[in-house]
Coordinates of C-alpha atoms and ligand atoms in Angstrom, one line a residue:
X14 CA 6.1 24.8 14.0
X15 CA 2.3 24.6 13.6
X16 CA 0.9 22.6 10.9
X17 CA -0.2 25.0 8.0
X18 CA -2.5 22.4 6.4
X19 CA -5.6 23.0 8.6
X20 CA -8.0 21.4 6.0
X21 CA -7.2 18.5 4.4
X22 CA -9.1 16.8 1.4
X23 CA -8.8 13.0 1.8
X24 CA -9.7 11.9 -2.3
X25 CA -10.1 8.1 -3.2
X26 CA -10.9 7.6 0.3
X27 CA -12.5 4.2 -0.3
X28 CA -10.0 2.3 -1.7
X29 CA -6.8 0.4 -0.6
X30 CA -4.9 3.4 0.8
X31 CA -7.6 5.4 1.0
X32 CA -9.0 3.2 3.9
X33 CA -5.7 2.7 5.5
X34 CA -4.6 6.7 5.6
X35 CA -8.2 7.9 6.2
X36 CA -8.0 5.2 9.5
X37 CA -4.4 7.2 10.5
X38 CA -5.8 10.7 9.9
X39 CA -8.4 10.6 12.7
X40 CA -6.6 11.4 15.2
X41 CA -5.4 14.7 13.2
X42 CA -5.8 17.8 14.5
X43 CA -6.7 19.0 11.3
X44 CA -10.3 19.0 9.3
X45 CA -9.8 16.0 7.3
X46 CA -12.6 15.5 4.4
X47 CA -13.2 11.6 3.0
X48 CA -14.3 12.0 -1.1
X49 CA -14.7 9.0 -3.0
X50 CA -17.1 8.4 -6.2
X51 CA -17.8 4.8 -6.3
X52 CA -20.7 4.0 -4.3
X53 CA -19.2 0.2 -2.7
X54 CA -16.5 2.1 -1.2
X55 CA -18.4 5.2 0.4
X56 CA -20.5 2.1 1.7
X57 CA -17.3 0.8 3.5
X58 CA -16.4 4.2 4.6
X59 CA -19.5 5.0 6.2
X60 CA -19.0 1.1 7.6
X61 CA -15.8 2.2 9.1
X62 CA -17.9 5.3 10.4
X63 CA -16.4 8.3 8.2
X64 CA -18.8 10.9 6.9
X65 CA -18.4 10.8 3.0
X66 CA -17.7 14.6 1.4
X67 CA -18.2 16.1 -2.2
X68 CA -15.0 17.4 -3.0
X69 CA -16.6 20.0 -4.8
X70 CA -18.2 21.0 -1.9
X71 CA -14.6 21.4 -0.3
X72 CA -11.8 21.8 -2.9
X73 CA -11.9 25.7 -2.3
X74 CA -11.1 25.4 1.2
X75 CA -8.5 22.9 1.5
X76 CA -4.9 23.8 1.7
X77 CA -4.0 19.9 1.1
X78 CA -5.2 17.2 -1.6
X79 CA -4.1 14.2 -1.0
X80 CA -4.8 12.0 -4.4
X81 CA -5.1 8.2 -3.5
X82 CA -6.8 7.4 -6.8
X83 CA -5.4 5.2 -9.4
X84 CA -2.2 6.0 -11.5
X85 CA -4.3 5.9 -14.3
X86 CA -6.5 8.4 -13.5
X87 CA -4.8 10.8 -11.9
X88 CA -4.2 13.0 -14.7
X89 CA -7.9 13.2 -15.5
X90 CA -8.6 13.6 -11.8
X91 CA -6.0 16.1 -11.4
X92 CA -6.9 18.3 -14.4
X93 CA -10.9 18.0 -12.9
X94 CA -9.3 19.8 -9.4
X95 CA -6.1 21.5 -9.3
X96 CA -8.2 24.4 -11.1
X97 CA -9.9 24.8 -8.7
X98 CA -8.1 24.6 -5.8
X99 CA -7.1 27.7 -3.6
X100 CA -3.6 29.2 -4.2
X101 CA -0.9 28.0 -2.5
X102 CA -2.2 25.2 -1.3
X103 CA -0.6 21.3 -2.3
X104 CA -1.3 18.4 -4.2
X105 CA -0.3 15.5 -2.7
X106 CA -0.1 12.1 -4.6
X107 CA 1.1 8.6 -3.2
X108 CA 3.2 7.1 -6.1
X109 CA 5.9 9.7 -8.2
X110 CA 4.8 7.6 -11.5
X111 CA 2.1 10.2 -12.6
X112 CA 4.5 13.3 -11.5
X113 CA 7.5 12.1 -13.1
X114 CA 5.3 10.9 -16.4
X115 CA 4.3 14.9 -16.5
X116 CA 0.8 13.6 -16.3
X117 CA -0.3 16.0 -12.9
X118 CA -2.3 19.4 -14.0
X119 CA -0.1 21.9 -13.4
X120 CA -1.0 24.9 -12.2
X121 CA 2.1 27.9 -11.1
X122 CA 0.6 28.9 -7.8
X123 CA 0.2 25.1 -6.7
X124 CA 2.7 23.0 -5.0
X125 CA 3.0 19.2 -6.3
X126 CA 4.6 16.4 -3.6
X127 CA 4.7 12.4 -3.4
X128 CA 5.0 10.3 -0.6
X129 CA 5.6 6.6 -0.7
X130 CA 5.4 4.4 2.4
X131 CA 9.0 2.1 2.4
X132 CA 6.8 -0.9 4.0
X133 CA 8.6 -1.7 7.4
X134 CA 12.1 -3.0 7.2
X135 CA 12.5 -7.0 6.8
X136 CA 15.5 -6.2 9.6
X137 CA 12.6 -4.4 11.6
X138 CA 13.3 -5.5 15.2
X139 CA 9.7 -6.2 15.9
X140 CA 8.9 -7.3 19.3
X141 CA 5.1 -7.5 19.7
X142 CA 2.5 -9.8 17.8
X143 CA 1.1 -6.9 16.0
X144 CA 4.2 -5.3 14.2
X145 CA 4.8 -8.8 13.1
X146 CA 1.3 -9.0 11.7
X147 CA 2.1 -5.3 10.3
X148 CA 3.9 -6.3 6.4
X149 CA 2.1 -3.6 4.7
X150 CA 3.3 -1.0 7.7
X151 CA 1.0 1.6 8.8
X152 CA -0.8 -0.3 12.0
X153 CA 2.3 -1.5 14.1
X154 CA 5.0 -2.0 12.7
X155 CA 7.5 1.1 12.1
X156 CA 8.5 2.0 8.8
X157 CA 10.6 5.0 6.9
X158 CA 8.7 6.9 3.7
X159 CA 10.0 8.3 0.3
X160 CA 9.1 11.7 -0.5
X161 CA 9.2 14.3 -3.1
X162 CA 8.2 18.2 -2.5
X163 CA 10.8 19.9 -4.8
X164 CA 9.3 23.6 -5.3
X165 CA 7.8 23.5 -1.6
X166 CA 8.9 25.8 1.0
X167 CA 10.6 24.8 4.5
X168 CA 7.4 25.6 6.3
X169 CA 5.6 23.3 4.2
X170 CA 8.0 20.8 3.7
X171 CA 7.6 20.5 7.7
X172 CA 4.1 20.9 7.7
X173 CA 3.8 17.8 5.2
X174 CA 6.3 15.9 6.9
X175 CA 3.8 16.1 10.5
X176 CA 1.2 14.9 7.9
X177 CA 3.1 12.4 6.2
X178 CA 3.6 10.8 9.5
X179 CA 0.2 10.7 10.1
X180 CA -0.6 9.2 7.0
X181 CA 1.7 6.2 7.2
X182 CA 3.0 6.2 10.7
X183 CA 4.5 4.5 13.2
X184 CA 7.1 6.5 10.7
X185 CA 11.0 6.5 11.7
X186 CA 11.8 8.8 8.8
X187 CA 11.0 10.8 5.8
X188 CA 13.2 10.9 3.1
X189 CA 13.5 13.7 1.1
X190 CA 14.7 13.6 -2.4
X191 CA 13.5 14.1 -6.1
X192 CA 10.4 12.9 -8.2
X193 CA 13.3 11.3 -10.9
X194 CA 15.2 9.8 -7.0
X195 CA 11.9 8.0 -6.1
X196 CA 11.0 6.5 -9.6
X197 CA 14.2 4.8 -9.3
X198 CA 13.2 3.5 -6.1
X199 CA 9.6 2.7 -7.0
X200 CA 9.3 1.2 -9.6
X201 CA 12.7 0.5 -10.7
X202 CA 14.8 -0.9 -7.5
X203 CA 11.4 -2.5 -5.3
X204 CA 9.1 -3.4 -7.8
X205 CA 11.0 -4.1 -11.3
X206 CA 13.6 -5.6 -8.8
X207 CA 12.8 -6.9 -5.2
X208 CA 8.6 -7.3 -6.1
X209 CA 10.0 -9.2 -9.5
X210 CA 12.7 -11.3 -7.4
X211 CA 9.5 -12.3 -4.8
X212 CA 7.7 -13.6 -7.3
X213 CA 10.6 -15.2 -9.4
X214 CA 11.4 -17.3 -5.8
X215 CA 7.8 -18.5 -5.5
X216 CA 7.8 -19.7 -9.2
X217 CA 10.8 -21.4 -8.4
X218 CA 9.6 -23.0 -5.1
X219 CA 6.9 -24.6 -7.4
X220 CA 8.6 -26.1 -10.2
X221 CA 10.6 -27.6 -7.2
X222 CA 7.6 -29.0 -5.7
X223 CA 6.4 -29.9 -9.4
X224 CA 10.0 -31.7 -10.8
X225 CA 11.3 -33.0 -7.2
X226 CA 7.8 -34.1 -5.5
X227 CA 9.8 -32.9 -2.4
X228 CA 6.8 -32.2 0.1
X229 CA 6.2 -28.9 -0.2
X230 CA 6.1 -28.0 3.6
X231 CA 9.8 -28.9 3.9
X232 CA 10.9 -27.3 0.3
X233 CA 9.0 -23.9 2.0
X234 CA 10.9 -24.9 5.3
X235 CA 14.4 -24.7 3.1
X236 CA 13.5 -21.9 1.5
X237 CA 12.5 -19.3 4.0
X238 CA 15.3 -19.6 6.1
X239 CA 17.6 -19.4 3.4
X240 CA 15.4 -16.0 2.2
X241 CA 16.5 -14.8 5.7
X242 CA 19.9 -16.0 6.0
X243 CA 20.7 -14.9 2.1
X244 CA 19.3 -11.3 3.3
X245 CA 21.6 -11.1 6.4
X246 CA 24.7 -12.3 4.3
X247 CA 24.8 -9.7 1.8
X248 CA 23.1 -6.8 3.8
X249 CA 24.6 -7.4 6.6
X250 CA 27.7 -9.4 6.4
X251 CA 26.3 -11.5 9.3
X252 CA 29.0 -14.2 7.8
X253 CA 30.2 -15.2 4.9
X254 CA 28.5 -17.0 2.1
X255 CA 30.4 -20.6 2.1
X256 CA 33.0 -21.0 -0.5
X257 CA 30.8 -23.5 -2.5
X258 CA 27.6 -21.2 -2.3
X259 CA 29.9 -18.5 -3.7
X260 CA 30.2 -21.0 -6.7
X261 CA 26.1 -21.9 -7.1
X262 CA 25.8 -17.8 -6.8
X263 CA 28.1 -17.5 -9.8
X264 CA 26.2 -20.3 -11.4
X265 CA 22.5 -18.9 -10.4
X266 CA 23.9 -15.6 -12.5
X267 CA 25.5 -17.2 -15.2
X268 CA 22.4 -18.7 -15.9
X269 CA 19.4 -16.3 -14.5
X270 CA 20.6 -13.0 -14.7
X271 CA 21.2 -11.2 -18.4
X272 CA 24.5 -9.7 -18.7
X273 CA 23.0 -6.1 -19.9
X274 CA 20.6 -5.8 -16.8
X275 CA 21.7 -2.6 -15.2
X276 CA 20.2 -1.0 -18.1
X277 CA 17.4 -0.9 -15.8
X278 CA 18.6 2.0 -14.2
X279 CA 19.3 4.0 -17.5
X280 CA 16.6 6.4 -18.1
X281 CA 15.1 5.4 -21.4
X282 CA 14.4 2.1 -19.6
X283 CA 12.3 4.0 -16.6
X284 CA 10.4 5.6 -18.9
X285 CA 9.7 2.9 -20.9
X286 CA 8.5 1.5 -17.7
X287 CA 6.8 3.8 -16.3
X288 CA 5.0 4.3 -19.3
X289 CA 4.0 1.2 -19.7
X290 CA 2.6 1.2 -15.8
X291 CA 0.4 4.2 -16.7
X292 CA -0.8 2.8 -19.9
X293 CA 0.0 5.4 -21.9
X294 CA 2.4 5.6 -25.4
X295 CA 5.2 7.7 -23.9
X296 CA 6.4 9.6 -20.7
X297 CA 6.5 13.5 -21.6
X298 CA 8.9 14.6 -18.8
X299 CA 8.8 18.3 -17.5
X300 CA 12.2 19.6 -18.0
X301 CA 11.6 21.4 -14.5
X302 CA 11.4 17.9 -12.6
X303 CA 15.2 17.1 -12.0
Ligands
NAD430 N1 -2.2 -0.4 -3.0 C1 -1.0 -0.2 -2.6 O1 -0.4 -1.2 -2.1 C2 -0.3 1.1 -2.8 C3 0.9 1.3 -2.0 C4 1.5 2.5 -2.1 C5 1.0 3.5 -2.9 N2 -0.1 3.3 -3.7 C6 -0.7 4.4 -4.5 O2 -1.9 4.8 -3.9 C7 -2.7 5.3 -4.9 C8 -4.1 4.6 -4.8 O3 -3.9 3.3 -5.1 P1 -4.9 2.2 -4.4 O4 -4.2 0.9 -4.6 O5 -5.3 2.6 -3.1 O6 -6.1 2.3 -5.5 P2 -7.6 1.7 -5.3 O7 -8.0 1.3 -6.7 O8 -7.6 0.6 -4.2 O9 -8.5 2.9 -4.8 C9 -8.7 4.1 -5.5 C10 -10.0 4.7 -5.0 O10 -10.2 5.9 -5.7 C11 -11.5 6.0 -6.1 N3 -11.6 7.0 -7.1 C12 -11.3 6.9 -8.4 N4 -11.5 8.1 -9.1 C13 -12.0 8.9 -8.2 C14 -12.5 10.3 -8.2 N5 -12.4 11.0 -9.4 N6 -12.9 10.9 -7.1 C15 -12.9 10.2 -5.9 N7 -12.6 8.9 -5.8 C16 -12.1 8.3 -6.9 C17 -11.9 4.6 -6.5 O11 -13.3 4.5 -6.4 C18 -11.2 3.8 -5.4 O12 -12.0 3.6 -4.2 C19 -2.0 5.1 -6.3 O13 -1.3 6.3 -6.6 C20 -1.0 3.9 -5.9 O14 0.1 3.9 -6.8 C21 -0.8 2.1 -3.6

């Protein structure tokens, strides 16, 4: 099927994934156009050899939009284009926290999708220096990507999907689901979860250092093979936890972990949180977004 989105408007070019995706979409065969409004990062795009655009110069022709601006901003920078883009044509944005906060410009004849890279797999069988120096994904190393397009059509869905894997790839997979599905992945299960477990273990690895005046090299040395070995145990049920680890994990819960914590998925909570991400008093949810 060909790709319907011949011109494709590239906005935030110059900053953190607007360098990386704007590096991926070269090779498109589509017309891609780099915006960006802060003049250090059109200086770094020009650098990295990209002709900078004025999206007002282009909006009207593009049949895609991808938004790789801040959260924050998006609903200013949203209600500033959608206006005056041409019918039918898609807004794309990178995290669902704006869409889900009902903070997008919406406009009927426009189309409104999220796509969130998954960062490749810690059981990612890499085999080459590069997807090991790949975390972010993107480069090397393969990874799978979390997308939303609920009132898109199969032809775009597809057509976004080529794109998608563009934009992030090496890509496995997309997977498809709602804008409400991928704020419970992002933030809710990686971020208020796994990110806040990351930094919870490195906190921990210092007040070992601190109490124990263990060296630290060795207390790292412990605890990075046990990060690996604790992830292969209860993903993958490589082996059993020993008896007396069962009894520490019981402990480490009794002790860490509040009893109420799977509130976190109730949806007060992710708005509250989500809220609080986009710095503003309250999420006003569009009924329409399931
Ligand atoms: N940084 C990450 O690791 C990461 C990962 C996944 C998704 N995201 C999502 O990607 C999006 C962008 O995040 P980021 O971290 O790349 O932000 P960033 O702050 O690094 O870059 C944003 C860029 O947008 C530019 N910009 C702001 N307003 C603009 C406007 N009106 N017109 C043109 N350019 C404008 C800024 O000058 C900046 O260069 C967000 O939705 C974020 O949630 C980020």
């Amino acid at each position: 099927m060909d790709n319907i989105y011949q011109h494709i408007a590239m906005v935030g070019a110059g900053g953190k994934m607007g360098m990386r995706i704007s590096a991926n979409l070269e090779g498109s065969s589509s017309r891609i156009y780099y915006c960006e409004n802060a003049p250090a990062a059109q200086e770094k795009m020009r650098e990295a050899g990209r002709e900078v655009s004025d999206i007002e110069q282009v909006i009207e022709q593009c049949d895609l939009v991808i938004l790789a601006v801040p959260d924050i901003v998006l609903g200013k920078v949203s209600e500033q284009l959608v206006p005056r883009m041409k019918a039918g044509a898609t807004v794309l944005t990178l995290d669902p926290a704006a869409a889900y906060a009902n903070l997008l410009h919406q406009r009927d004849e426009i189309h409104y999708a999220v796509a969130h890279p998954c960062h490749p797999s810690v059981f990612l069988e890499r085999r080459s220096d590069e997807e090991w120096a790949d975390a972010f994904g993107g480069s090397a190393a393969t990874q799978s990507v979390a997308a939303a397009f609920e009132q898109g059509s199969d032809a775009e869905r597809a057509s976004l999907e080529t794109v998608i894997c563009q934009m992030y790839g090496p890509v496995d997979k997309v997977h498809w689901m709602t804008v409400t599905q991928l704020a419970y992945l992002e933030p809710t299960l990686v971020e208020t979860v796994a990110c806040m477990v990351g930094t919870f273990m490195k906190e921990a690895l210092d007040e070992t250092v601190e109490r124990t005046g263990v060296a630290r090299e060795a207390a790292e040395a412990m605890l990075y093979g046990h990060i690996q070995i604790a992830l292969a145990v209860a993903f993958r049920s490589t082996n059993p936890f020993s008896d007396a680890c069962m009894i520490a994990i019981d402990y480490g819960r009794e002790n860490i972990l509040k009893d109420d914590w799977k509130k976190i998925f109730e949806q007060e909570e992710l708005d509250k949180v989500i809220a609080r991400m986009l710095k503003i008093d309250q999420v006003r949810r569009d009924p329409q977004i399931s």
